[in-house]
Amino acid sequence: MKKLALILTLVAASAQWAVAQNDNKGYLVGSYESNTIVYAEDAVTNAQRPDGNFASNNYLKADYYNGNFSAGVQLEAYQPALIGYPSNLEGARLTNYYMQWSDGAFDVTAGTFYDQFGSGLLFRTYEDRTLGVNTAMMGARVAYRYKNIASLKALWGAPRLGMEPFEKTQVRGLDGSLSLSSLVGLSGVNLSLEGSLLQRYEPININAEESGASPSTIGWSARMNFESGGFIAKAEWVDGGDKIHTNPNYIIDNKTNVVKRANAQLLELSYSGGGLGINLTGRRMEWMESKVSYGSSETNNALNYLPALCAQYSYAITNLNPYIPQPGTTVGGHVNSGEIGGQLDIYYNFKRGTALGGKRGMKVNLNFSTYYNLAEEGSWMPKTLLWRNINVGVEKQLSRKFKMQLLYAMQEYNHSHGVGKGTWLSNIVVADLLYKFTPTFSTRAELAYLVTFEDKKDWMSALLEVNFAPSWSLFVSDMFNHGSTGIHYYNAGFSYTEGRTRVALSYGRNRGGMVCSGGVCRPMPAYTGGNLTISTSF
Amino acid sequence: MKKLIFAALALLVTSVAMAQIPSVKVEDGKGKVFNTSELVDGETPMIISFWAVTCKPCIRELDAIAELYPDWIEEANFRVVAVSTDDARFTAQARSLAEGHGWSDYTLVYDKNGDFKRAMNVQFTPQVYVVDKDGKIVYSHTGYTPGGEYELFEQIKKLQ
């Protein structure tokens, strides 16, 4: 509380000072988000409940801008945290606060900040409230940009773990880029080289030290970007530094830990033009998991970003078994050094007036992705299938009032994450139909069916939504596992939006499984209850 | 202590003017870094929509506007800026999706590090803003319900 008052006073005082300096008043923007669940008992789904059957996640954020100066705070309150969220989120705290000054060339930040090097394989700190991730660095950052030619960034700090910076871990980083094409004045072509260095320091215990581990390690990343006429190629090579893992051969050599050198490679090719968007991505990674602290196994304990590079689905039934990347582990004595795989993603727009496009055009999307674990350490050869997905989507406005989207997906999922070879194969079809009675009154229906001979067998789901634009939306839905458990996962609710304020209330059953956002997932237990979400910004 | 907080907040409010487009670094469709303040041209108002490849309602909203854009542009002069909030891993996918959805009339912006999103305090997507020719935010809306695009156009017409 004291800290909050102090910081608010500082921010307010500097705002007043800025106003006094020039007539140009600054402005304040902020937002508030509250997500509250009242949990109900539900023996059918084995639903989990917290003590008191009540949980609430709350976030208040405010930022002040004046010319080149900005400052901001974020308050978080978990009373307690919703179930399934990392257990290190508890109580109320002023979690983030920063001051920043930037002009066209220089950018200086003190306090909390988010950043990433390249694709985030080496280093990324970010916030994702769906996952309960906020790894903001507490420290300082200086960046300098020379025209469009070169940039250099240096940062230092302690990443956040749970409610506060984890000060035992100190991170220092350097990141630079050089545009060769701008340097020689080429037009129509972009060619740039980028590189990063990252030092991570965390004291280790005597056992880890005796196993040959060191508290400090340095990793690097080298990148090349090329772009010309709709064609883009990106390549990245990462040496992630040393990682300390539990020793799977403890009984044989009597050491508690093993030290593994992390490395990753990423290649991305894409083309877009004439209504066609196509991209091909390949990634191999080994021992790449990077943690804020060795001592925590929470899902928000991450210092880099290793998302699943595959189709990102938005229908519940297509996310029953999402792909979880395998960056390398020795947990349970099973050594799996990493994975290799890739995806192909194609979007095409059949324009109006063409044979397939018809009067209103047609959009199609195709995604193929597959991942394997590595044959052995250091290898580039695939071994066991971890994941395979093919999906085709078609979207067509059939008449002025009726729009149809169809999706077919085939997913093959290794449920032991590569320990065994067994996979579950599912075939899924989804129809998403929108009918507009008037320009602002519409209904939307989602009908889906999943066929599989494994796990819990077949599922089906239906959703009906009624919309009164721009404020009201009501829905009822049910996802039904009729193949095995016979459980209905029903939900109903509404949302009301007025400008920047949105209130949503729903009640229903939620199955246990994975909650994913941006290709990163966290486990979530089954729960039943009423959910109130309020968000506003000003 | 509470009094102090209130006093500080009150002081802040007195120094606040109408929110406008902040100045942060983003990338254009070709990966070139530019400043968001350059979006303001002093002549045309714009609709700024924050979207992501995993956000179905965002894509629906931008598709709906794309469908109506040829008619609307005859009645009012404005631009549509689609800001992809996808991080570096999904930028390529976002670019392909924009191409495959025929958003060729839009100004496409890629906010890979989330700086624009944070500066505008976008918590949920879709989040859409109507901004006047001088960069002042005159209207904003969270979430999308089919037909919600008509309200945006009403706001744009008021700015002509």
XYZ file of C-alpha atoms in Angstrom:
698
model
C 0.000 0.000 0.000
C 2.786 2.410 0.940
C 4.652 1.611 -2.229
C 1.490 2.182 -4.252
C 0.872 5.574 -2.670
C 4.481 6.546 -3.220
C 4.468 5.547 -6.850
C 1.111 7.157 -7.581
C 2.362 10.356 -6.002
C 5.524 10.194 -8.082
C 3.591 9.592 -11.283
C 1.085 12.332 -10.455
C 3.862 14.734 -9.523
C 5.791 14.078 -12.722
C 2.572 14.479 -14.687
C 2.008 17.862 -13.049
C 5.619 18.771 -13.658
C 5.247 17.845 -17.321
C 2.091 19.952 -17.548
C 3.947 22.841 -15.949
C 6.740 22.492 -18.503
C 4.515 22.790 -21.524
C 0.879 23.324 -22.303
C 0.700 19.931 -23.880
C -1.220 17.874 -21.350
C -0.394 14.228 -21.121
C -2.989 11.540 -20.975
C -3.816 8.614 -18.780
C -5.033 5.258 -19.984
C -5.952 2.354 -17.834
C -7.843 -0.875 -17.637
C -9.462 -3.111 -15.112
C -10.210 -6.793 -15.483
C -11.905 -9.082 -13.036
C -12.560 -12.773 -13.469
C -14.574 -14.357 -10.676
C -15.885 -17.890 -10.310
C -18.285 -19.247 -7.737
C -17.687 -22.979 -7.699
C -20.383 -25.603 -7.319
C -20.159 -29.198 -6.214
C -20.376 -31.639 -9.096
C -19.698 -35.310 -8.406
C -20.333 -36.261 -12.046
C -17.240 -34.508 -13.411
C -15.183 -34.785 -10.221
C -15.140 -30.990 -10.207
C -12.508 -29.241 -8.098
C -13.349 -26.419 -5.714
C -11.175 -24.031 -3.731
C -11.802 -23.343 -0.017
C -14.825 -21.120 0.277
C -15.969 -22.095 -3.254
C -14.941 -18.670 -4.467
C -11.993 -17.394 -6.474
C -11.237 -14.160 -8.221
C -8.390 -12.820 -10.385
C -8.196 -9.026 -10.630
C -5.940 -6.731 -12.614
C -5.742 -2.957 -12.561
C -3.376 -1.225 -14.937
C -2.724 2.467 -15.499
C -0.275 4.228 -17.786
C 0.497 7.887 -18.158
C 1.939 9.358 -21.347
C 3.360 12.778 -21.917
C 5.457 13.401 -24.971
C 8.519 11.227 -24.741
C 7.807 10.282 -21.162
C 5.605 7.475 -19.881
C 5.064 5.687 -16.595
C 2.713 3.021 -15.403
C 1.637 0.589 -12.730
C -0.183 -2.719 -12.531
C -1.939 -4.063 -9.477
C -2.948 -7.700 -9.227
C -5.185 -9.315 -6.647
C -5.951 -13.017 -6.351
C -8.599 -13.716 -3.748
C -7.674 -16.518 -4.159
C -6.483 -17.372 -7.694
C -8.892 -19.308 -9.925
C -8.213 -23.024 -9.763
C -5.744 -24.231 -12.340
C -3.717 -21.023 -12.131
C -0.128 -21.285 -10.874
C -0.153 -21.539 -7.071
C 2.479 -18.781 -6.754
C -0.197 -16.222 -7.638
C -1.634 -15.171 -4.291
C -2.689 -12.068 -2.402
C -2.697 -8.512 -3.681
C 0.343 -6.624 -4.822
C 1.631 -3.796 -6.923
C 3.368 -6.179 -9.317
C 4.537 -3.900 -12.099
C 5.723 -0.304 -12.202
C 7.953 1.469 -14.661
C 9.111 4.760 -16.076
C 10.163 5.121 -19.659
C 11.635 7.793 -21.832
C 11.901 7.440 -25.563
C 12.477 9.587 -28.586
C 13.022 8.404 -32.146
C 16.453 7.005 -31.375
C 16.821 6.306 -27.656
C 14.578 4.308 -25.394
C 15.318 4.030 -21.669
C 13.186 2.020 -19.239
C 13.531 1.549 -15.497
C 11.284 -0.789 -13.533
C 9.300 -3.645 -15.032
C 9.375 -4.322 -18.761
C 8.605 -7.031 -21.298
C 11.024 -7.955 -24.043
C 12.123 -10.719 -26.345
C 15.097 -11.553 -28.538
C 14.198 -12.780 -32.014
C 11.438 -15.357 -31.867
C 11.797 -15.752 -28.097
C 13.631 -19.091 -28.209
C 16.539 -17.618 -26.247
C 14.687 -15.057 -24.160
C 11.178 -13.731 -23.761
C 9.364 -12.132 -20.851
C 5.655 -11.546 -21.347
C 2.207 -11.421 -19.850
C -0.636 -13.800 -20.655
C -3.505 -13.640 -18.198
C -5.215 -16.720 -19.622
C -2.192 -18.740 -18.571
C -1.294 -16.817 -15.403
C 2.044 -15.893 -16.961
C 3.736 -12.613 -16.166
C 7.505 -12.806 -16.275
C 8.192 -9.061 -16.570
C 11.804 -8.148 -15.874
C 12.472 -5.814 -12.965
C 15.531 -3.828 -13.882
C 16.642 -1.502 -16.628
C 16.786 -1.450 -20.400
C 18.467 0.890 -22.853
C 17.839 0.697 -26.567
C 19.277 2.735 -29.401
C 18.215 2.799 -33.019
C 20.225 4.395 -35.786
C 17.766 5.247 -38.594
C 16.467 2.051 -40.152
C 19.955 0.653 -40.304
C 21.073 -0.595 -36.911
C 19.758 -1.075 -33.411
C 21.257 -2.170 -30.141
C 19.577 -3.072 -26.896
C 21.012 -3.872 -23.477
C 18.998 -5.053 -20.514
C 19.519 -6.271 -17.012
C 17.170 -7.422 -14.296
C 15.381 -10.126 -12.355
C 12.412 -11.845 -14.012
C 9.135 -12.090 -12.163
C 8.013 -15.411 -10.698
C 4.583 -15.428 -9.090
C 3.893 -12.091 -7.434
C 7.348 -10.534 -7.376
C 10.713 -10.460 -9.136
C 12.760 -13.557 -8.368
C 15.875 -11.688 -7.341
C 18.161 -14.688 -7.019
C 18.066 -14.977 -10.780
C 19.847 -12.197 -12.620
C 19.577 -11.860 -16.358
C 21.767 -9.705 -18.572
C 21.161 -9.440 -22.266
C 22.410 -7.777 -25.434
C 20.527 -7.726 -28.698
C 21.513 -6.081 -31.955
C 20.372 -5.890 -35.543
C 21.904 -4.571 -38.727
C 19.989 -4.014 -41.945
C 22.423 -4.661 -44.781
C 19.915 -3.577 -47.416
C 19.349 -0.181 -45.748
C 23.085 0.206 -45.258
C 23.803 -0.030 -48.975
C 20.523 1.709 -49.868
C 18.785 -1.163 -51.658
C 15.084 -0.711 -52.253
C 12.553 -3.496 -52.651
C 14.742 -5.902 -50.710
C 15.232 -6.261 -46.970
C 18.160 -8.201 -45.653
C 19.114 -8.005 -42.021
C 21.321 -9.823 -39.555
C 20.552 -10.046 -35.868
C 22.295 -11.430 -32.856
C 21.736 -11.781 -29.108
C 23.669 -12.726 -26.016
C 22.050 -13.740 -22.761
C 23.640 -14.397 -19.410
C 21.592 -16.075 -16.721
C 22.818 -16.338 -13.133
C 21.173 -18.253 -10.287
C 22.929 -19.667 -7.214
C 22.832 -23.473 -7.224
C 23.011 -25.987 -4.405
C 26.071 -28.052 -3.529
C 24.681 -31.205 -5.177
C 24.234 -29.457 -8.508
C 27.716 -27.998 -8.158
C 29.206 -31.452 -7.551
C 27.433 -32.645 -10.686
C 29.453 -30.107 -12.660
C 26.833 -27.367 -12.962
C 27.675 -23.681 -12.747
C 25.478 -20.831 -11.449
C 26.176 -18.728 -14.526
C 25.636 -19.597 -18.166
C 25.706 -17.678 -21.419
C 23.580 -18.415 -24.464
C 23.372 -16.770 -27.868
C 21.188 -16.504 -30.907
C 22.088 -15.631 -34.521
C 19.407 -14.684 -37.033
C 18.970 -13.779 -40.672
C 15.879 -12.143 -42.178
C 15.239 -11.711 -45.884
C 12.247 -10.132 -47.556
C 11.566 -9.301 -51.156
C 8.374 -8.983 -53.192
C 6.067 -10.877 -50.846
C 8.663 -13.543 -50.122
C 10.065 -13.817 -46.599
C 12.769 -16.108 -45.268
C 13.898 -16.200 -41.661
C 16.480 -18.413 -40.056
C 17.575 -18.600 -36.445
C 20.239 -20.637 -34.683
C 20.232 -20.680 -30.899
C 22.711 -21.931 -28.347
C 20.612 -21.764 -25.189
C 23.476 -22.200 -22.700
C 23.768 -24.863 -20.001
C 20.644 -26.322 -18.413
C 20.589 -28.335 -15.215
C 18.405 -31.452 -15.283
C 17.819 -34.241 -12.804
C 20.130 -37.159 -13.501
C 18.197 -40.161 -14.838
C 21.172 -42.422 -13.992
C 21.392 -41.339 -10.368
C 21.780 -44.874 -9.033
C 24.705 -45.639 -11.352
C 26.922 -42.564 -11.036
C 25.607 -41.049 -7.810
C 25.249 -37.516 -9.174
C 21.989 -35.687 -8.616
C 22.132 -33.602 -11.782
C 23.304 -33.595 -15.348
C 24.252 -30.509 -17.352
C 22.915 -30.272 -20.892
C 23.750 -27.710 -23.542
C 20.604 -26.312 -25.149
C 20.306 -25.631 -28.865
C 17.549 -24.852 -31.341
C 17.100 -24.123 -35.031
C 14.218 -22.383 -36.698
C 13.488 -21.826 -40.379
C 10.526 -19.920 -41.711
C 9.620 -19.402 -45.365
C 6.562 -17.519 -46.444
C 4.991 -15.977 -49.473
C 1.993 -13.728 -49.722
C 0.437 -12.099 -52.745
C -2.548 -12.280 -55.075
C -4.846 -13.613 -52.360
C -2.457 -16.428 -51.486
C -0.675 -16.669 -48.156
C 1.591 -19.647 -47.605
C 4.133 -20.391 -44.929
C 6.363 -23.234 -44.058
C 8.013 -23.478 -40.648
C 10.525 -25.973 -39.354
C 11.913 -26.165 -35.860
C 14.286 -28.442 -34.001
C 15.048 -27.958 -30.332
C 17.053 -29.757 -27.707
C 17.101 -29.148 -23.930
C 15.601 -25.702 -24.608
C 13.456 -25.281 -21.515
C 14.697 -22.118 -19.780
C 13.437 -21.328 -16.314
C 13.213 -18.286 -14.101
C 14.091 -20.533 -11.154
C 15.367 -24.124 -10.985
C 13.311 -24.600 -7.845
C 9.812 -24.162 -9.253
C 7.696 -26.335 -11.512
C 4.871 -23.836 -12.065
C 3.769 -23.130 -15.628
C 4.680 -19.441 -15.276
C 8.306 -20.369 -14.580
C 9.646 -19.678 -18.073
C 12.323 -17.364 -19.369
C 11.822 -18.168 -23.040
C 8.982 -18.969 -25.419
C 8.521 -22.434 -26.906
C 5.021 -22.456 -28.395
C 3.417 -25.308 -30.291
C 3.859 -24.414 -33.961
C 0.738 -25.993 -35.361
C -2.863 -25.099 -36.184
C -4.385 -22.832 -33.533
C -7.978 -23.919 -33.104
C -10.762 -21.876 -31.597
C -13.386 -24.613 -31.191
C -13.453 -26.476 -27.865
C -13.859 -29.893 -29.465
C -10.691 -29.427 -31.540
C -8.692 -28.621 -28.404
C -9.347 -31.770 -26.367
C -5.737 -32.906 -26.792
C -3.647 -29.921 -27.897
C -0.025 -30.419 -28.868
C 2.441 -29.756 -26.053
C 5.989 -29.150 -27.368
C 8.740 -31.385 -25.939
C 11.841 -29.205 -25.483
C 13.815 -31.927 -23.678
C 13.379 -33.605 -20.301
C 14.770 -36.250 -17.965
C 11.736 -36.315 -15.713
C 10.837 -39.794 -14.485
C 14.175 -41.190 -15.687
C 12.991 -41.068 -19.300
C 15.471 -39.162 -21.430
C 13.982 -37.263 -24.330
C 16.410 -34.642 -25.565
C 13.993 -32.711 -27.738
C 11.839 -32.618 -30.826
C 11.888 -31.865 -34.538
C 9.009 -30.974 -36.810
C 7.241 -28.346 -38.770
C 4.079 -26.991 -40.246
C 2.680 -25.843 -43.552
C -0.059 -23.254 -43.511
C -1.926 -22.059 -46.597
C -4.632 -19.406 -46.941
C -6.312 -18.579 -50.213
C -9.025 -16.138 -51.155
C -11.099 -17.053 -54.209
C -12.147 -13.598 -55.329
C -15.677 -12.567 -56.203
C -16.673 -13.336 -59.723
C -14.339 -16.325 -60.160
C -15.675 -19.854 -60.768
C -15.176 -21.021 -57.168
C -15.530 -17.587 -55.601
C -19.029 -17.033 -56.935
C -20.790 -13.806 -56.156
C -19.255 -13.247 -52.724
C -15.879 -14.972 -52.761
C -14.647 -17.967 -50.806
C -11.810 -18.373 -48.321
C -9.950 -21.611 -47.773
C -7.310 -22.601 -45.248
C -5.137 -25.676 -44.979
C -2.753 -26.623 -42.202
C -0.452 -29.594 -41.881
C 1.880 -30.066 -38.932
C 3.907 -32.934 -37.558
C 6.409 -33.362 -34.710
C 8.681 -36.198 -33.591
C 11.055 -36.619 -30.699
C 14.738 -36.899 -31.572
C 16.296 -40.287 -32.331
C 19.088 -39.541 -29.864
C 20.888 -36.618 -28.284
C 22.442 -34.344 -30.877
C 20.537 -36.048 -33.678
C 18.469 -34.415 -36.401
C 16.635 -37.658 -37.098
C 13.030 -38.077 -35.971
C 12.030 -41.104 -33.898
C 8.612 -41.347 -32.270
C 5.609 -39.478 -33.600
C 4.412 -36.883 -31.063
C 1.784 -35.066 -33.098
C 0.283 -34.898 -36.558
C -2.499 -32.635 -37.738
C -4.196 -31.960 -41.033
C -7.087 -29.557 -41.304
C -8.999 -27.906 -44.094
C -11.352 -24.985 -43.570
C -13.745 -23.337 -46.022
C -15.540 -20.080 -45.437
C -18.285 -18.803 -47.693
C -20.872 -16.063 -47.587
C -23.731 -17.922 -49.272
C -26.171 -15.058 -49.356
C -26.434 -11.615 -47.886
C -27.810 -13.168 -44.711
C -26.122 -16.521 -44.467
C -22.462 -17.296 -43.868
C -21.033 -20.785 -43.539
C -17.710 -22.073 -42.251
C -16.781 -25.735 -42.446
C -13.774 -27.380 -40.857
C -12.384 -30.871 -41.131
C -9.470 -31.897 -38.914
C -7.488 -35.074 -38.406
C -5.357 -35.119 -35.267
C -2.959 -37.785 -34.094
C -1.712 -37.269 -30.560
C 0.934 -39.175 -28.602
C -0.608 -39.301 -25.117
C 2.631 -40.354 -23.378
C 4.523 -37.455 -25.053
C 6.976 -39.836 -26.683
C 7.674 -42.269 -23.823
C 5.650 -44.862 -25.734
C 4.565 -45.035 -29.353
C 0.832 -45.142 -28.730
C -1.259 -42.410 -30.344
C -4.876 -41.363 -30.339
C -6.346 -40.600 -33.739
C -9.359 -38.295 -34.038
C -11.376 -37.066 -36.987
C -13.351 -33.908 -36.380
C -15.908 -31.969 -38.403
C -17.269 -28.558 -37.436
C -19.997 -26.461 -39.077
C -20.170 -22.833 -38.019
C -23.266 -21.097 -39.399
C -24.193 -17.453 -39.092
C -27.593 -16.130 -40.085
C -28.449 -12.427 -39.999
C -32.139 -11.577 -39.613
C -31.356 -7.869 -39.749
C -27.955 -6.180 -40.007
C -27.692 -6.150 -36.207
C -29.761 -9.177 -35.139
C -28.184 -12.543 -35.837
C -27.820 -16.111 -34.672
C -24.813 -18.353 -34.902
C -24.733 -22.119 -34.540
C -21.718 -24.352 -34.101
C -22.204 -28.076 -34.630
C -19.298 -30.462 -34.205
C -18.563 -34.168 -34.124
C -15.377 -35.995 -33.133
C -14.782 -39.642 -34.081
C -12.116 -41.686 -32.343
C -11.693 -45.320 -31.322
C -9.306 -44.425 -28.500
C -9.456 -42.752 -25.113
C -13.002 -41.580 -24.357
C -14.327 -42.398 -27.848
C -16.751 -40.069 -29.642
C -17.738 -36.545 -28.693
C -20.310 -34.162 -30.112
C -21.023 -30.541 -29.404
C -23.487 -27.809 -30.226
C -23.596 -24.108 -29.544
C -26.296 -21.566 -30.260
C -25.625 -17.873 -30.005
C -28.077 -14.986 -30.383
C -26.581 -11.564 -31.005
C -28.033 -8.091 -30.779
C -25.240 -5.843 -32.026
C -23.403 -4.018 -30.698
C -24.212 -4.827 -27.066
C -25.882 -8.140 -26.312
C -24.871 -11.713 -26.946
C -26.466 -14.820 -25.404
C -25.385 -18.425 -25.769
C -26.146 -21.995 -24.758
C -23.804 -24.878 -25.496
C -23.213 -28.502 -24.731
C -20.284 -30.786 -25.342
C -21.256 -34.408 -24.888
C -19.002 -37.433 -24.552
C -21.443 -40.101 -25.669
C -18.672 -42.562 -26.586
C -17.682 -43.451 -23.041
C -18.492 -41.314 -19.999
C -21.908 -39.990 -21.018
C -21.106 -36.636 -19.407
C -22.665 -33.446 -20.712
C -20.497 -30.349 -20.418
C -23.206 -27.729 -20.647
C -22.780 -23.960 -20.480
C -25.031 -20.949 -20.842
C -24.404 -17.273 -20.495
C -24.547 -13.794 -21.880
C -22.340 -10.796 -22.391
C -23.132 -7.122 -22.465
C -20.815 -4.536 -23.953
C -21.070 -0.800 -23.661
C -18.164 0.934 -25.341
C -15.047 -0.211 -23.572
C -16.827 -2.050 -20.786
C -17.755 -5.672 -21.119
C -19.614 -7.800 -18.606
C -20.049 -11.528 -19.160
C -21.859 -13.999 -16.962
C -22.037 -17.723 -17.560
C -22.728 -20.938 -15.730
C -21.687 -24.427 -16.626
C -19.433 -27.423 -16.507
C -15.850 -27.305 -17.666
C -13.864 -30.411 -18.383
C -10.379 -30.932 -17.012
C -7.648 -30.614 -19.588
C -5.339 -28.073 -21.098
C -5.992 -24.360 -21.408
C -3.906 -22.919 -24.214
C -3.070 -19.427 -25.342
C -0.629 -18.531 -28.105
C 0.560 -22.129 -28.394
C 1.419 -22.400 -24.682
C -0.767 -24.488 -22.365
C -1.428 -24.971 -18.685
C -3.271 -27.863 -17.033
C -6.729 -27.140 -15.692
C -8.830 -29.297 -13.395
C -12.523 -29.903 -14.085
C -14.845 -27.402 -12.450
C -18.467 -26.382 -12.422
C -19.733 -22.978 -11.494
C -20.771 -19.472 -12.340
C -18.261 -17.167 -13.985
C -18.428 -13.369 -13.948
C -15.981 -11.442 -16.104
C -15.802 -7.673 -16.060
C -13.388 -5.682 -18.135
C -13.126 -2.028 -18.817
C -10.569 0.403 -20.091
C -10.359 4.157 -20.026
C -2.570 6.421 3.315
C -5.826 6.053 1.430
C -6.182 9.830 1.379
C -2.773 10.122 -0.210
C -3.748 7.654 -2.927
C -6.932 9.570 -3.657
C -5.051 12.846 -3.708
C -2.505 11.395 -6.119
C -5.254 10.015 -8.379
C -7.100 13.328 -8.333
C -3.889 15.129 -9.236
C -3.411 12.723 -12.117
C -6.890 13.276 -13.483
C -6.340 17.029 -13.598
C -3.312 16.524 -15.807
C -5.104 14.265 -18.225
C -6.347 15.148 -21.659
C -8.258 13.048 -24.165
C -6.505 9.804 -25.009
C -4.784 9.656 -28.320
C -2.618 7.385 -30.405
C 0.585 6.704 -28.478
C 3.951 6.675 -30.112
C 5.499 3.207 -30.010
C 7.415 1.066 -32.476
C 5.625 -1.532 -34.605
C 6.276 -3.240 -37.938
C 4.518 -2.831 -41.256
C 3.544 -5.669 -43.616
C 7.105 -5.878 -44.893
C 8.751 -6.103 -41.491
C 9.956 -2.474 -41.484
C 9.873 -0.750 -38.101
C 7.861 2.457 -37.896
C 6.290 4.626 -35.240
C 2.551 4.374 -34.556
C 2.318 8.182 -34.463
C 2.942 8.049 -38.239
C -0.490 6.451 -38.659
C -2.004 9.880 -38.001
C -1.963 11.877 -41.252
C -4.052 14.892 -40.257
C -6.553 14.177 -43.070
C -8.393 10.897 -42.701
C -9.978 9.308 -39.656
C -9.456 5.596 -39.099
C -10.773 2.436 -37.549
C -8.042 0.645 -35.621
C -8.736 -2.989 -34.867
C -6.534 -5.205 -32.687
C -6.709 -8.839 -33.765
C -4.871 -12.177 -33.538
C -4.834 -15.380 -35.585
C -6.360 -17.276 -32.653
C -9.166 -14.716 -32.204
C -12.149 -15.853 -34.261
C -14.409 -12.862 -33.498
C -11.596 -10.480 -34.512
C -11.319 -12.147 -37.906
C -15.111 -12.111 -38.294
C -15.198 -8.397 -37.587
C -12.399 -7.569 -40.025
C -14.026 -9.792 -42.681
C -17.343 -8.007 -42.148
C -15.717 -4.588 -42.567
C -13.774 -5.793 -45.646
C -17.077 -6.911 -47.164
C -18.676 -3.484 -46.652
C -15.604 -1.326 -47.232
C -16.101 -0.764 -50.996
C -19.582 0.686 -50.279
C -18.597 2.660 -47.188
C -15.611 4.343 -48.800
C -18.014 5.929 -51.310
C -19.801 7.640 -48.428
C -16.935 8.563 -46.145
C -13.187 8.942 -46.356
C -11.447 6.738 -43.805
C -8.830 4.031 -43.356
C -8.849 0.684 -41.584
C -5.753 -0.271 -39.599
C -5.588 -3.936 -38.594
C -3.080 -4.447 -35.785
C -1.948 -8.035 -35.392
C -1.147 -8.676 -31.725
C 0.425 -12.001 -32.636
C 3.944 -12.431 -31.344
C 6.953 -13.210 -33.528
C 6.030 -16.901 -33.875
C 2.649 -16.209 -35.420
C 3.460 -13.120 -37.496
C 4.012 -15.159 -40.655
C 0.676 -16.884 -40.123
C -1.004 -13.530 -39.480
C 0.435 -12.143 -42.714
C -0.789 -15.155 -44.687
C -4.217 -14.972 -43.095
C -4.549 -11.285 -43.963
C -3.644 -12.086 -47.567
C -5.966 -15.100 -47.754
C -8.841 -13.080 -46.317
C -8.452 -10.360 -48.910
C -7.694 -7.533 -46.458
C -5.877 -5.679 -49.210
C -7.686 -2.396 -48.404
C -6.308 -2.380 -44.865
C -3.164 -0.883 -43.402
C -1.595 -3.937 -41.774
C 0.426 -3.425 -38.608
C 2.341 -6.082 -36.671
C 2.762 -5.483 -32.937
C 5.110 -8.384 -32.184
C 6.292 -7.284 -28.753
C 2.822 -6.052 -27.710
C 3.985 -2.443 -27.167
C 1.085 -0.857 -29.094
C -1.387 -3.171 -27.391
C -0.076 -2.272 -23.924
C 0.080 1.450 -24.685
C -3.584 1.368 -25.771
C -4.469 -0.818 -22.788
C -5.962 -3.555 -24.914
C -6.782 -6.501 -22.646
C -9.198 -8.433 -24.814
C -9.347 -8.794 -28.548
C -11.209 -7.787 -30.590
C -10.717 -4.254 -29.406
C -11.564 -1.587 -31.906
C -11.054 2.183 -31.895
C -12.376 5.003 -34.017
C -9.755 7.708 -34.238
C -10.160 11.180 -35.738
C -7.795 12.746 -38.262
C -5.623 14.200 -35.468
C -5.192 10.903 -33.671
C -7.739 11.490 -30.886
C -9.702 8.415 -29.858
C -13.407 9.201 -30.194
C -14.943 5.758 -29.773
C -13.904 2.285 -28.783
C -15.506 -1.074 -28.362
C -14.496 -4.401 -26.836
C -15.661 -7.684 -28.323
C -17.566 -8.285 -31.532
C -21.159 -9.224 -32.166
C -22.164 -9.656 -35.825
C -23.511 -6.313 -37.025
C -21.374 -4.338 -34.576
C -19.484 -2.907 -37.574
C -22.400 -0.575 -38.383
C -21.817 1.366 -35.163
C -18.195 1.939 -36.227
C -19.325 3.367 -39.541
C -21.806 5.682 -37.765
C -18.877 7.028 -35.728
C -16.762 7.477 -38.869
C -19.562 9.418 -40.580
C -19.732 11.818 -37.632
C -16.073 12.683 -38.256
C -16.546 13.700 -41.894
